[in-house]
Each structure stands twice: as structure tokens, then as C-alpha cells.
Tab-separated table of C-alpha atoms and ligand atoms in Angstrom:
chain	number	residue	atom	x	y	z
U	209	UNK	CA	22.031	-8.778	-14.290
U	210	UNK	CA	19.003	-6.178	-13.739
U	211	UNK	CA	16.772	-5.021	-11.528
U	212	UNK	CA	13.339	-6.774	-11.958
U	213	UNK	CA	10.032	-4.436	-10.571
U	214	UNK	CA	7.105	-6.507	-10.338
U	215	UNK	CA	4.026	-4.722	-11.435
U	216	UNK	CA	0.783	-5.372	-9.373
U	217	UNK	CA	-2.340	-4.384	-11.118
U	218	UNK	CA	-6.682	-4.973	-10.644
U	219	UNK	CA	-9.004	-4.776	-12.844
U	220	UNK	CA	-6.862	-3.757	-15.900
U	221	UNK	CA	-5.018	-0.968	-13.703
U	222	UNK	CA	-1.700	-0.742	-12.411
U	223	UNK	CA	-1.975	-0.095	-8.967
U	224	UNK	CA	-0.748	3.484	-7.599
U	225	UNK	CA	1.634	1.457	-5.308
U	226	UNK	CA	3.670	-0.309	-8.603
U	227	UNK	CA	4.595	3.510	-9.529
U	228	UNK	CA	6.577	3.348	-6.806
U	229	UNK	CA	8.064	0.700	-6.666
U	230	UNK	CA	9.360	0.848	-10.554
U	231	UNK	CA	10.788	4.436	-9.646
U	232	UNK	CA	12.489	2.995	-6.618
U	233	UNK	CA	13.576	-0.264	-8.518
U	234	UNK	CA	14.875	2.322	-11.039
U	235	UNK	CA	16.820	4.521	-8.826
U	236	UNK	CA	18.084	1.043	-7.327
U	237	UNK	CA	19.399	0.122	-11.153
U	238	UNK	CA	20.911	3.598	-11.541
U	239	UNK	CA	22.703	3.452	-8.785
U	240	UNK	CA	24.074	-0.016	-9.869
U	241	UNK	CA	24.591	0.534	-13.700
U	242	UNK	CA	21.905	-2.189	-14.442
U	243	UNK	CA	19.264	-1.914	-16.782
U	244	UNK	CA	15.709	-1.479	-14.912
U	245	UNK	CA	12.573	-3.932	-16.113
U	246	UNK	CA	9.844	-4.538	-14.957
U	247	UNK	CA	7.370	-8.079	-14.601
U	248	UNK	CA	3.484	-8.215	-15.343
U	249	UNK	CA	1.860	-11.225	-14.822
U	250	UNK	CA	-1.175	-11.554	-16.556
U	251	UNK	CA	-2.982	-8.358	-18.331
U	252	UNK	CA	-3.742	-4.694	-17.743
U	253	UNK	CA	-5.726	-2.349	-20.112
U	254	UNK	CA	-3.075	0.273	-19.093
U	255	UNK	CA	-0.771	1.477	-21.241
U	256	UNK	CA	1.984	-0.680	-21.006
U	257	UNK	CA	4.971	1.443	-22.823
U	258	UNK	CA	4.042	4.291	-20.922
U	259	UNK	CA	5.425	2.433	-17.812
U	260	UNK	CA	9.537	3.877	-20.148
U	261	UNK	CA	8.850	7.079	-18.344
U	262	UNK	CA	9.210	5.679	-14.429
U	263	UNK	CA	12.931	4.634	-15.899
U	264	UNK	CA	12.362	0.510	-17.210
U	265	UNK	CA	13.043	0.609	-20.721
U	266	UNK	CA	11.690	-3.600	-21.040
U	267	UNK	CA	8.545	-4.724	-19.374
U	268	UNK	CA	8.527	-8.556	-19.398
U	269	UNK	CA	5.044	-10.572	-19.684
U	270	UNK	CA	3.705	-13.544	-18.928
U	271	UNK	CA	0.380	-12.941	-21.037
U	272	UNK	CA	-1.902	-15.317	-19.575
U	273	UNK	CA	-5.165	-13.878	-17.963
U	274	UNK	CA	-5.427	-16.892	-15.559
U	275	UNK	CA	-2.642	-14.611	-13.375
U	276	UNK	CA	-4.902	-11.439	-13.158
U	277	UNK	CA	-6.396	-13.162	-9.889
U	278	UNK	CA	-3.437	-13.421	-7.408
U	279	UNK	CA	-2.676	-17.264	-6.500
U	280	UNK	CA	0.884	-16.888	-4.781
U	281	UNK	CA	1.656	-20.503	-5.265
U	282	UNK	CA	1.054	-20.130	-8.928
U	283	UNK	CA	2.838	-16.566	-9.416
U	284	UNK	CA	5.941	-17.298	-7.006
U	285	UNK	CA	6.755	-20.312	-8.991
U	286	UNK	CA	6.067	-18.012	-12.518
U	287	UNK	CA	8.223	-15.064	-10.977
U	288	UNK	CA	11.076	-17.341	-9.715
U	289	UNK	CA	11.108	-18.594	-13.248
U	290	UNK	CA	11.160	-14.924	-14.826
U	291	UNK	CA	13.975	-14.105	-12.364
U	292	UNK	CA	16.214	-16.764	-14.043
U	293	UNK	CA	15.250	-16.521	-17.373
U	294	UNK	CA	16.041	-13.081	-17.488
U	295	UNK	CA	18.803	-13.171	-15.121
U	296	UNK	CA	17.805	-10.387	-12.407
U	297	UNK	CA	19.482	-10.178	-9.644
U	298	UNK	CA	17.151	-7.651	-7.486
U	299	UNK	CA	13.441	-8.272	-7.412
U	300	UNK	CA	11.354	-5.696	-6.264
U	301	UNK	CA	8.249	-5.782	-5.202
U	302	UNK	CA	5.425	-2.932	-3.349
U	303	UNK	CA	5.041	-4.197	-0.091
U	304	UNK	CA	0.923	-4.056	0.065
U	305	UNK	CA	-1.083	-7.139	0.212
U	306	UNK	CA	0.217	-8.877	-2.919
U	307	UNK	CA	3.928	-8.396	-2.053
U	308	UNK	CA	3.606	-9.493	1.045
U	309	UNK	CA	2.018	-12.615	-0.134
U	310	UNK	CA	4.439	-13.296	-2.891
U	311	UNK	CA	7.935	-11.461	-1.495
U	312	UNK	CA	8.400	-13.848	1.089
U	313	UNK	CA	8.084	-17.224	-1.010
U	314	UNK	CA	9.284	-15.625	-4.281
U	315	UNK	CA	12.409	-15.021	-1.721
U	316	UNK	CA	12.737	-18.659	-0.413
U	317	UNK	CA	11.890	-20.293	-3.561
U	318	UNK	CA	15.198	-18.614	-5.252
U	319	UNK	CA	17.270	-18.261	-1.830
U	320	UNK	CA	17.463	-15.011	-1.955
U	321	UNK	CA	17.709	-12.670	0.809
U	322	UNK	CA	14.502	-10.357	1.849
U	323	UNK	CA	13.961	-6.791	3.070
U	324	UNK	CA	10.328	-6.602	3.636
U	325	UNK	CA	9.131	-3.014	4.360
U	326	UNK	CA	11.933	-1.245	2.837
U	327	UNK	CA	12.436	2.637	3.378
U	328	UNK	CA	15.075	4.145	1.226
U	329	UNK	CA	17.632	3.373	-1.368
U	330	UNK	CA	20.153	0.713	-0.814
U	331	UNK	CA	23.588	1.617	0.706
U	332	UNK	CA	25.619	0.187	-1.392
U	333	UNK	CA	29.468	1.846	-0.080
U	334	UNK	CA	29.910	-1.683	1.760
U	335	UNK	CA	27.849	-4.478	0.889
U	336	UNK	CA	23.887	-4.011	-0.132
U	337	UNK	CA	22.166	-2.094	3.491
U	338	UNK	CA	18.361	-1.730	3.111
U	339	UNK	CA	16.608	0.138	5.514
U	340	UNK	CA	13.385	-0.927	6.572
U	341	UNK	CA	10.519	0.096	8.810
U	342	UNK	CA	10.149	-2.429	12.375
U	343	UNK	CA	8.201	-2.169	15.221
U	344	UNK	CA	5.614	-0.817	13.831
U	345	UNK	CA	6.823	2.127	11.879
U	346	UNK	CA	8.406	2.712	15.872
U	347	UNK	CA	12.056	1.900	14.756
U	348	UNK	CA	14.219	1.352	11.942
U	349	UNK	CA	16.941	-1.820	10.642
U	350	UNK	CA	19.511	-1.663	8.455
U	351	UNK	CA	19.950	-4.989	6.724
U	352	UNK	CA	22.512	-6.324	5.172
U	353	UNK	CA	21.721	-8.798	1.987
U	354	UNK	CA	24.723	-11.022	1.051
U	355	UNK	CA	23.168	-13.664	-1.509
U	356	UNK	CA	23.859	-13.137	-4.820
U	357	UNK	CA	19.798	-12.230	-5.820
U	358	UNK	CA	18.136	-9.543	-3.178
U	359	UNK	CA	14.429	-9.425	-2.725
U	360	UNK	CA	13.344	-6.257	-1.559
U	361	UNK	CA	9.506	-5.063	-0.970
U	362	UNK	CA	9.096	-1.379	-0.947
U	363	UNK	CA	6.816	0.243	1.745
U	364	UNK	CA	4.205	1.937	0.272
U	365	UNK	CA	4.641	6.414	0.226
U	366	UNK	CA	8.098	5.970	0.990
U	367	UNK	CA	9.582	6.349	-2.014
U	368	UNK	CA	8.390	9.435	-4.251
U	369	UNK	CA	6.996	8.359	-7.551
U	370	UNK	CA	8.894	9.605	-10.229
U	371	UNK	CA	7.911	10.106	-13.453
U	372	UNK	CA	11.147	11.220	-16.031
U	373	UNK	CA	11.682	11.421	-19.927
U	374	UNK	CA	8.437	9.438	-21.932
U	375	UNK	CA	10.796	7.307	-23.543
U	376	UNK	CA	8.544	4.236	-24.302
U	377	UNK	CA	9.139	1.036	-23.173
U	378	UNK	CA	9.049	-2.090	-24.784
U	379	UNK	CA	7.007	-5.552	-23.757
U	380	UNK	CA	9.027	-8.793	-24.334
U	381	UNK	CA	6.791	-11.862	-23.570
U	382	UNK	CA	8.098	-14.795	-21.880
U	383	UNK	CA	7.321	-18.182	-22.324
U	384	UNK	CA	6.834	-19.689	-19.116
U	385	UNK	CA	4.268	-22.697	-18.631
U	386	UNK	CA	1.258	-21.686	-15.794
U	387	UNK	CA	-0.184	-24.424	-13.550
U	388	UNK	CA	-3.563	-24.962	-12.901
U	389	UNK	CA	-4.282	-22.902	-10.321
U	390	UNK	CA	-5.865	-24.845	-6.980
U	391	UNK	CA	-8.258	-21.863	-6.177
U	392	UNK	CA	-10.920	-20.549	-8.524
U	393	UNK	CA	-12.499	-17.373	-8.498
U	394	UNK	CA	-16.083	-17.631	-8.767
U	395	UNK	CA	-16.797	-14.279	-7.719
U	396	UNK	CA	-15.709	-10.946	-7.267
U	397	UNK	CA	-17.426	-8.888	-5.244
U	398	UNK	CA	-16.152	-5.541	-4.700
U	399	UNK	CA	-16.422	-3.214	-1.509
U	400	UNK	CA	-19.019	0.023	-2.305
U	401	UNK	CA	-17.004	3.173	-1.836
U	402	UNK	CA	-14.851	5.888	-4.074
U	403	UNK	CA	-11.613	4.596	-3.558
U	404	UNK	CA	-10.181	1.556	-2.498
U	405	UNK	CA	-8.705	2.134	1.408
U	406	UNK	CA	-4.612	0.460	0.501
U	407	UNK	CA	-5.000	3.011	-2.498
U	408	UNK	CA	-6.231	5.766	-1.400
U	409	UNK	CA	-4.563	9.445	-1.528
U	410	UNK	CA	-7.054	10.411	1.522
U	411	UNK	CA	-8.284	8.672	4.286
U	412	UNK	CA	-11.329	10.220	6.722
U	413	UNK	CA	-11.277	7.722	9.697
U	414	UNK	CA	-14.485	7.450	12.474
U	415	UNK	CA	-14.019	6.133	16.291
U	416	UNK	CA	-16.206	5.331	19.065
U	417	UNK	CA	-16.577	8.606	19.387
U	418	UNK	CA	-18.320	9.332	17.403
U	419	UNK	CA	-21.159	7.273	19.134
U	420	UNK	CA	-23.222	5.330	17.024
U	421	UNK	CA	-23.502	3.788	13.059
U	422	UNK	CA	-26.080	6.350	12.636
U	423	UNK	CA	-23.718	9.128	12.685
U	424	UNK	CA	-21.262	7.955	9.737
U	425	UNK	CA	-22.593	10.570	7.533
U	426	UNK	CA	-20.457	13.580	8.978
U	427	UNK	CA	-17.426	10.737	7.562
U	428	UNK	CA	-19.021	9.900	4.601
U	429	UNK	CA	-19.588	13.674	3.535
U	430	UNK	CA	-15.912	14.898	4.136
U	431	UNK	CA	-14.782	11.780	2.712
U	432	UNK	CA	-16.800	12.500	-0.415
U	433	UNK	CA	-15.640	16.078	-0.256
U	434	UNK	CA	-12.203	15.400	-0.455
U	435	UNK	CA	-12.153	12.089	-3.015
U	436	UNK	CA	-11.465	9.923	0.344
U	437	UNK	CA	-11.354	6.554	1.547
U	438	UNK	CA	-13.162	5.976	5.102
U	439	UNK	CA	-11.639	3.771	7.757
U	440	UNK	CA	-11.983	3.145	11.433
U	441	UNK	CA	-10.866	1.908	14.507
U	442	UNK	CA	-11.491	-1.794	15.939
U	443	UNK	CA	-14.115	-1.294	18.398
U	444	UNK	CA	-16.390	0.720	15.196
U	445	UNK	CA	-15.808	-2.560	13.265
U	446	UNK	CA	-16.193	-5.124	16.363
U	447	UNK	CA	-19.423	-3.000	17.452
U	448	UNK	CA	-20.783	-3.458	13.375
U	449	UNK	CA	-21.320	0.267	13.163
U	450	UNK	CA	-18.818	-0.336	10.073
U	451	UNK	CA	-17.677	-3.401	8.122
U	452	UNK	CA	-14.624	-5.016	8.906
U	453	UNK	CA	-12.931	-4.455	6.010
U	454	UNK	CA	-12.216	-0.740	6.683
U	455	UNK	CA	-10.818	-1.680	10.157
U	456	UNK	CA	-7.232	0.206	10.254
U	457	UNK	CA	-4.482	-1.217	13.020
U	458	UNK	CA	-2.172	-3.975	14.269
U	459	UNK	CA	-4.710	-6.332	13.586
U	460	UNK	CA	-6.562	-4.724	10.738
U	461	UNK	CA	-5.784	-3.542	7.474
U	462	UNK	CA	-1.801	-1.063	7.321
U	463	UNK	CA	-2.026	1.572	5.153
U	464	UNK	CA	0.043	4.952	4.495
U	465	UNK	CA	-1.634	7.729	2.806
U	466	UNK	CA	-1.051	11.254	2.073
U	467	UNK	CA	-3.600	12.723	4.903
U	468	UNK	CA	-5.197	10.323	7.607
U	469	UNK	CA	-7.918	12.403	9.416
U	470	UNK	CA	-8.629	10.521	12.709
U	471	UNK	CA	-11.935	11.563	13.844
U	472	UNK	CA	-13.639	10.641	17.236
U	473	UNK	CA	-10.272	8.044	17.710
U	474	UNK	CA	-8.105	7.768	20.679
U	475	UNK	CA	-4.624	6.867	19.164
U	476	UNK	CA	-4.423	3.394	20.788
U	477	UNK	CA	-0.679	1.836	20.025
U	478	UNK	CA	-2.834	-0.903	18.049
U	479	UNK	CA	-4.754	1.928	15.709
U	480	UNK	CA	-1.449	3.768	15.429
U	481	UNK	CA	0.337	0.570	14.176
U	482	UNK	CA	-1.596	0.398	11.061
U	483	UNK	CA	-1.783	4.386	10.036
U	484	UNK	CA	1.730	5.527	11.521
U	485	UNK	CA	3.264	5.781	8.153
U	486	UNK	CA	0.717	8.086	6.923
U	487	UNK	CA	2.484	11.387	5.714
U	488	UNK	CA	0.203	14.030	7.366
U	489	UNK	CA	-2.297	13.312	10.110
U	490	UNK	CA	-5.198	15.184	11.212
U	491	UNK	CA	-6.572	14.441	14.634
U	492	UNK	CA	-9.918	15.415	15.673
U	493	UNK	CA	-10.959	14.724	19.415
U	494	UNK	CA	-13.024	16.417	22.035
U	495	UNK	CA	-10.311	15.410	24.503
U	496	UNK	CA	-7.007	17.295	24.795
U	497	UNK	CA	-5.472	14.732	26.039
U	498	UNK	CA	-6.177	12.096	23.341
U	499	UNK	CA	-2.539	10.136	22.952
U	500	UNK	CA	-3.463	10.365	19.205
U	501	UNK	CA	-2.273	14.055	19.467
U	502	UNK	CA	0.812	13.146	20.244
U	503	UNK	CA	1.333	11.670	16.505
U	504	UNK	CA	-0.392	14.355	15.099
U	505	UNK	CA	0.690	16.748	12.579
U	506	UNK	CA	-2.819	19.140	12.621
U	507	UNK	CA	-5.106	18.837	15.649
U	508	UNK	CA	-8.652	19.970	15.942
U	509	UNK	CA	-10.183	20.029	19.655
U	510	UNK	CA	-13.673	20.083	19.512
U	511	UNK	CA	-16.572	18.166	19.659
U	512	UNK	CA	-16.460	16.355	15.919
U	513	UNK	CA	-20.297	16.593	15.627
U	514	UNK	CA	-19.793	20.256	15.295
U	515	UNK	CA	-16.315	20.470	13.655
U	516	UNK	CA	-16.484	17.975	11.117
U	517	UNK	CA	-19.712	19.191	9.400
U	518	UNK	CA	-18.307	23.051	9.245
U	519	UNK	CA	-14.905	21.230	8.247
U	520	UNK	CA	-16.843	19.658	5.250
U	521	UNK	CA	-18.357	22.496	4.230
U	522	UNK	CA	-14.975	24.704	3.661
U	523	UNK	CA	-13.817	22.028	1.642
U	524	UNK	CA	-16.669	22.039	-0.540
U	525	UNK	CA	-16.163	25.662	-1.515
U	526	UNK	CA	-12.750	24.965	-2.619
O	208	FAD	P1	-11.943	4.954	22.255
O	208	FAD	O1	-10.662	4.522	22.831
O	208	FAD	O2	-13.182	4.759	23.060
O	208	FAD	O3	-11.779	6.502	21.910
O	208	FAD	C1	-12.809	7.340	21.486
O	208	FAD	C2	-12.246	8.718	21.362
O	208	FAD	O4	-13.254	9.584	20.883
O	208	FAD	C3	-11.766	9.321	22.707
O	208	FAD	O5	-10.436	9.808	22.550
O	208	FAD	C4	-12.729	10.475	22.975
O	208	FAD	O6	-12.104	11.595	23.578
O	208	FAD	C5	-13.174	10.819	21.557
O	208	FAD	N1	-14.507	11.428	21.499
O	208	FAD	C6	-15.629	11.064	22.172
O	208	FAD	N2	-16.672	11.829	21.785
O	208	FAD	C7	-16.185	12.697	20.860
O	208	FAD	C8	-16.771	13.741	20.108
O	208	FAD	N3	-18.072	14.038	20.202
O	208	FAD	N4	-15.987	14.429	19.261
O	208	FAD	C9	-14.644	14.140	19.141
O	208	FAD	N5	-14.053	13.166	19.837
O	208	FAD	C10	-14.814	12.452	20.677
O	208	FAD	N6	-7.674	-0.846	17.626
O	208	FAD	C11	-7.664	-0.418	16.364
O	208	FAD	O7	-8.207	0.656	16.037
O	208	FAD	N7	-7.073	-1.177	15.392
O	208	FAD	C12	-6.471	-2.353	15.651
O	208	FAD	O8	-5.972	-3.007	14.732
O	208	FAD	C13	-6.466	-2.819	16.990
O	208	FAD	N8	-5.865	-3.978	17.312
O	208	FAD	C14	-5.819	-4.364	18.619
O	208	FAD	C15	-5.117	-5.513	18.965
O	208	FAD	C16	-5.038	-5.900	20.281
O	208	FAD	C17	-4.287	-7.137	20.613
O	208	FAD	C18	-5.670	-5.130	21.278
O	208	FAD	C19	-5.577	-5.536	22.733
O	208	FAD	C20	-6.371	-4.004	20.952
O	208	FAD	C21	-6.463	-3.589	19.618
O	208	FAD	N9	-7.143	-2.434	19.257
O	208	FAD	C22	-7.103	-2.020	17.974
O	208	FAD	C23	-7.957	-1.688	20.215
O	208	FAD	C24	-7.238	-0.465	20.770
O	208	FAD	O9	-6.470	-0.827	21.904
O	208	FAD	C25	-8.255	0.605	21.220
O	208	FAD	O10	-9.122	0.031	22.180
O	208	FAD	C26	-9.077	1.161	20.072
O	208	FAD	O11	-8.252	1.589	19.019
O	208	FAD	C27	-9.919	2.326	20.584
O	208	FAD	O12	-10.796	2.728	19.558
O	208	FAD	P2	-11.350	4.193	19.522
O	208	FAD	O13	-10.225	5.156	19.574
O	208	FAD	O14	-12.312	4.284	18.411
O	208	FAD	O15	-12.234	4.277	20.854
């Protein structure tokens, strides 16, 4: 029995997200008496055996680079195979884009029960309770799993990496057989900017208020001031004043950074849906009344095409 952390990497690196979840899959093991591993799937450039020092002391491989490009029908079938070869009993995965692709059927393929969105440690005083996020971040569940292997997938920034003794760990390679993947990459081409949005530390967001594509480059400076991300709301991204890809809501991309800095945005339900989770937010609106105050840890009110700029500059002279 052990507690299996599946590590999701791109382009060679393990994303900031897996840190999590191996310190949470970790704390999960410690609080078990299991050993911790965790599962790469293809291969990273990273460091592997530095991964000892988040508390997994085996990292098993499947060392084929035909799983570097995620295919969840391929890598559920390879992880549900890992799972029983090395007998784990609690699979845990981040629960960004690729966990929430391969949680779900990774889950049903072994019949195991899910907690997707998960928010703390298990409580394990009677049964195996996982808390998770619903509603939109507006509500939580505590869930009970009862089969004998749990899937869990770990919201991300709601577990605190941590990073212990660098005791290094070892890689044991598995031998499991990889179908032919159905899909095939042709091309990757990647989105211009500093830091990926799901990744990012920062995120400087832009609204309708702020008018006009023309103006982005109040976002784009504090952005590049502070190593950020940008984002924005639905209409920006319906209107094509920004690409659709850094549309943040319900029905756009969900992320959870350190500092979201809403600028020009209302705090519609829908945008709040998708940046709720954020640790600190930073709202800047003309209108006092903007309902994004309300979730608000820092409010600015002021017209943005004179706050933001000044904003930008302060940072620079840090
Ligand atoms: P507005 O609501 O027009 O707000 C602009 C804000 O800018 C106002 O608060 C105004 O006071 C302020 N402002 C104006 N000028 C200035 C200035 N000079 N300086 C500072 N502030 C200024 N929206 C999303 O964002 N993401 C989603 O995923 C999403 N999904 C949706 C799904 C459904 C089913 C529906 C019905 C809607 C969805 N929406 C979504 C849309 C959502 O309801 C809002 O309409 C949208 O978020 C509003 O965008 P906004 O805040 O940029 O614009």
C-alpha cells in the first residue's frame, strides 16, 4: 500500500502545481504510515531525485517520450496499470487541466472513489473525509471515500508546498506496454507571454473598462513589472480586444494564484467563479460600488487609466 502522486510536467519541467500535490500526497502518507511515491509518465529534464525533498523517497517511470504529450486514453490506462503494479492505494493527482482530464477516468477505470477539487488533508478519525471546494469555491463537501483505492485531485494553492530534508529519491522504471496513441501532435504552438496563466504566481487582469484593445499596455506594463500573467474577463475576449485563451471565469479558464489584480472588471458571479480561489485580490474600479469589491482583499477606487500607470511605476522602483 502507498500513496501514488502523479507528476505533471511540459516541456521537460515539472509543473509548479505537482509540488503540491507530492507535499500533500506526502502529508496524506504520513498521516497513514505509507510510504509516499510518486508517477512520471514520460520525461522531464528536471532533476528527478531532487523530487526526495517534497517527502517521496521512489519516483516510478514509465520512460517513454510518446507520454510527454497528454492523451488521457493512453495515460489512464498506463496509470491504472502503475496503480496495480505497485499496489497504491491513494492516487493523487493536481487538479489543473491534466488532472481533471485523467482523475476522473483513472478513477472509473480502477473503481475507485474520487474527490475532485480537494482542500485539505484527509480526516481520517472515521473513515477517509476529503474536503473539497463546490459551488464555485461558494461552499464546501466533506466526502466520504469507502473503496478500497481513493482518487483524490488536489486544488491548486491549497495546499502549501513543502519542501523538507534533500534526501534524494530514487527512480524505479516500470515496464508497462504504451498504445499507439489515436491523436498526434503535429504542432505545438505556444501562447506569447512571460508566464503561462494556470502557472502563474501573479495575475494582472483587464475588463471592459478599460475601453478598448488599444489600451492593454497599462496591463501589459504592470504585468511585466511584477513577472505576471495577464487575463481578462469574457466580454474583453468575446469583443477580440484579447485572445480567448486568457479568458478567466465559469466558462473560461479557473485559476488560483497568489495575487489576482482585477482591473477595469465588475466581479460578475461568472468572472468570480474562475479567480475566487485566488489568495489575495486586488480590485481596481472607478465605481465604488463594483460587486468585485465585495471579494476583495485590497481595493483601489480610481479611474485605472490614472492608477494603474502610477501603480506600475512604484513597482518598478522596488
Ligand atoms: P463590465 O461588467 O462592463 O464592467 C466593467 C467595469 O469597469 C465596471 O465595474 C466599471 O465600473 C469599470 N470601469 C469602467 N471604466 C473604468 C475606468 N476607467 N477605470 C476603472 N474601472 C472602470 N464573464 C467572465 O468574465 N468570465 C466568464 O467565464 C463568464 N462566463 C459567463 C457565463 C454565462 C453563462 C454568462 C451569462 C455570463 C458570463 N460572463 C462571464 C459574463 C459576466 O456575467 C459579465 O458580463 C462579465 O464578467 C463582465 O465583464 P467586465 O467586468 O469586464 O465588464
Amino acid at each position: 500500500m502507498s500513496v501514488l502522486v502523479y507528476i505533471d510536467h511540459s516541456d521537460g519541467h515539472i509543473k509548479k502545481s505537482s509540488f503540491e500535490a507530492l507535499s500533500y500526497g506526502a502529508a496524506v502518507a504520513k498521516q497513514l504510515g505509507l510510504p509516499a511515491e510518486a508517477l512520471l509518465l514520460g520525461t522531464v529534464t528536471d532533476d528527478l531525485s531532487a523530487l526526495g525533498k517534497y517527502g517521496v523517497a521512489t519516483i516510478q517511470q514509465v520512460n517513454n517520450d510518446s507520454l510527454n504529450h497528454l492523451d488521457a486514453q493512453v495515460q489512464t490506462k498506463v496509470i491504472a496499470e502503475a496503480v496495480q503494479s505497485t499496489g497504491a492505494t491513494i492516487v493523487v493527482f493536481s487538479h489543473n487541466q491534466t488532472g481533471k482530464a485523467l482523475a476522473p477516468r483513472v478513477a472509473a477505470s480502477l473503481k475507485a472513489g474520487l474527490v475532485t477539487g480537494a482542500v485539505a488533508l484527509p480526516d481520517t478519525s472515521s473513515g477517509f473525509v476529503v474536503k473539497k471546494s463546490v459551488f464555485s469555491g461558494k461552499a464546501f463537501a466533506n466526502v466520504n471515500i469507502t473503496s478500497p483505492v481513493k482518487v483524490i485531485s488536489l486544488n491548486p494553492n491549497s495546499y502549501k508546498t513543502v519542501a523538507g530534508d534533500d534526501k534524494p529519491a530514487s527512480v524505479n522504471l516500470l515496464n508497462i506496454a504504451v498504445e499507439d496513441s489515436r491523436v498526434k501532435v503535429t504542432a505545438v504552438n505556444k501562447v506569447k507571454g512571460e508566464v503561462p496563466l494556470t502557472e502563474a504566481d501573479i495575475v494582472v487582469s483587464g475588463g471592459r473598462g478599460l475601453k478598448g484593445p488599444e489600451n492593454w499596455g497599462i496591463v501589459e506594463d504592470l504585468a511585466h513589472a511584477l513577472h505576471a500573467a495577464t487575463a481578462c474577463s469574457r466580454p474583453v475576449a468575446d469583443s477580440h480586444w484579447r485572445p480567448h485563451h486568457e479568458h478567466v471565469g465559469q466558462t473560461g479558464i479557473q485559476i488560483a494564484p497568489n495575487l489576482y489584480i482585477a482591473i477595469g472588471i465588475s466581479g460578475a458571479i461568472q468572472h468570480l467563479a474562475g479567480v475566487n480561489r485566488s489568495k489575495h485580490i486586488v480590485v481596481i474600479n472607478k465605481d465604488p460600488e463594483a460587486p468585485f469589491f465585495k471579494a476583495a482583499d485590497y481595493g483601489i477606487v480610481g479611474d485605472a487609466f490614472d492608477v494603474v500607470p502610477k501603480l506600475t511605476e512604484e513597482i518598478k522602483k522596488i
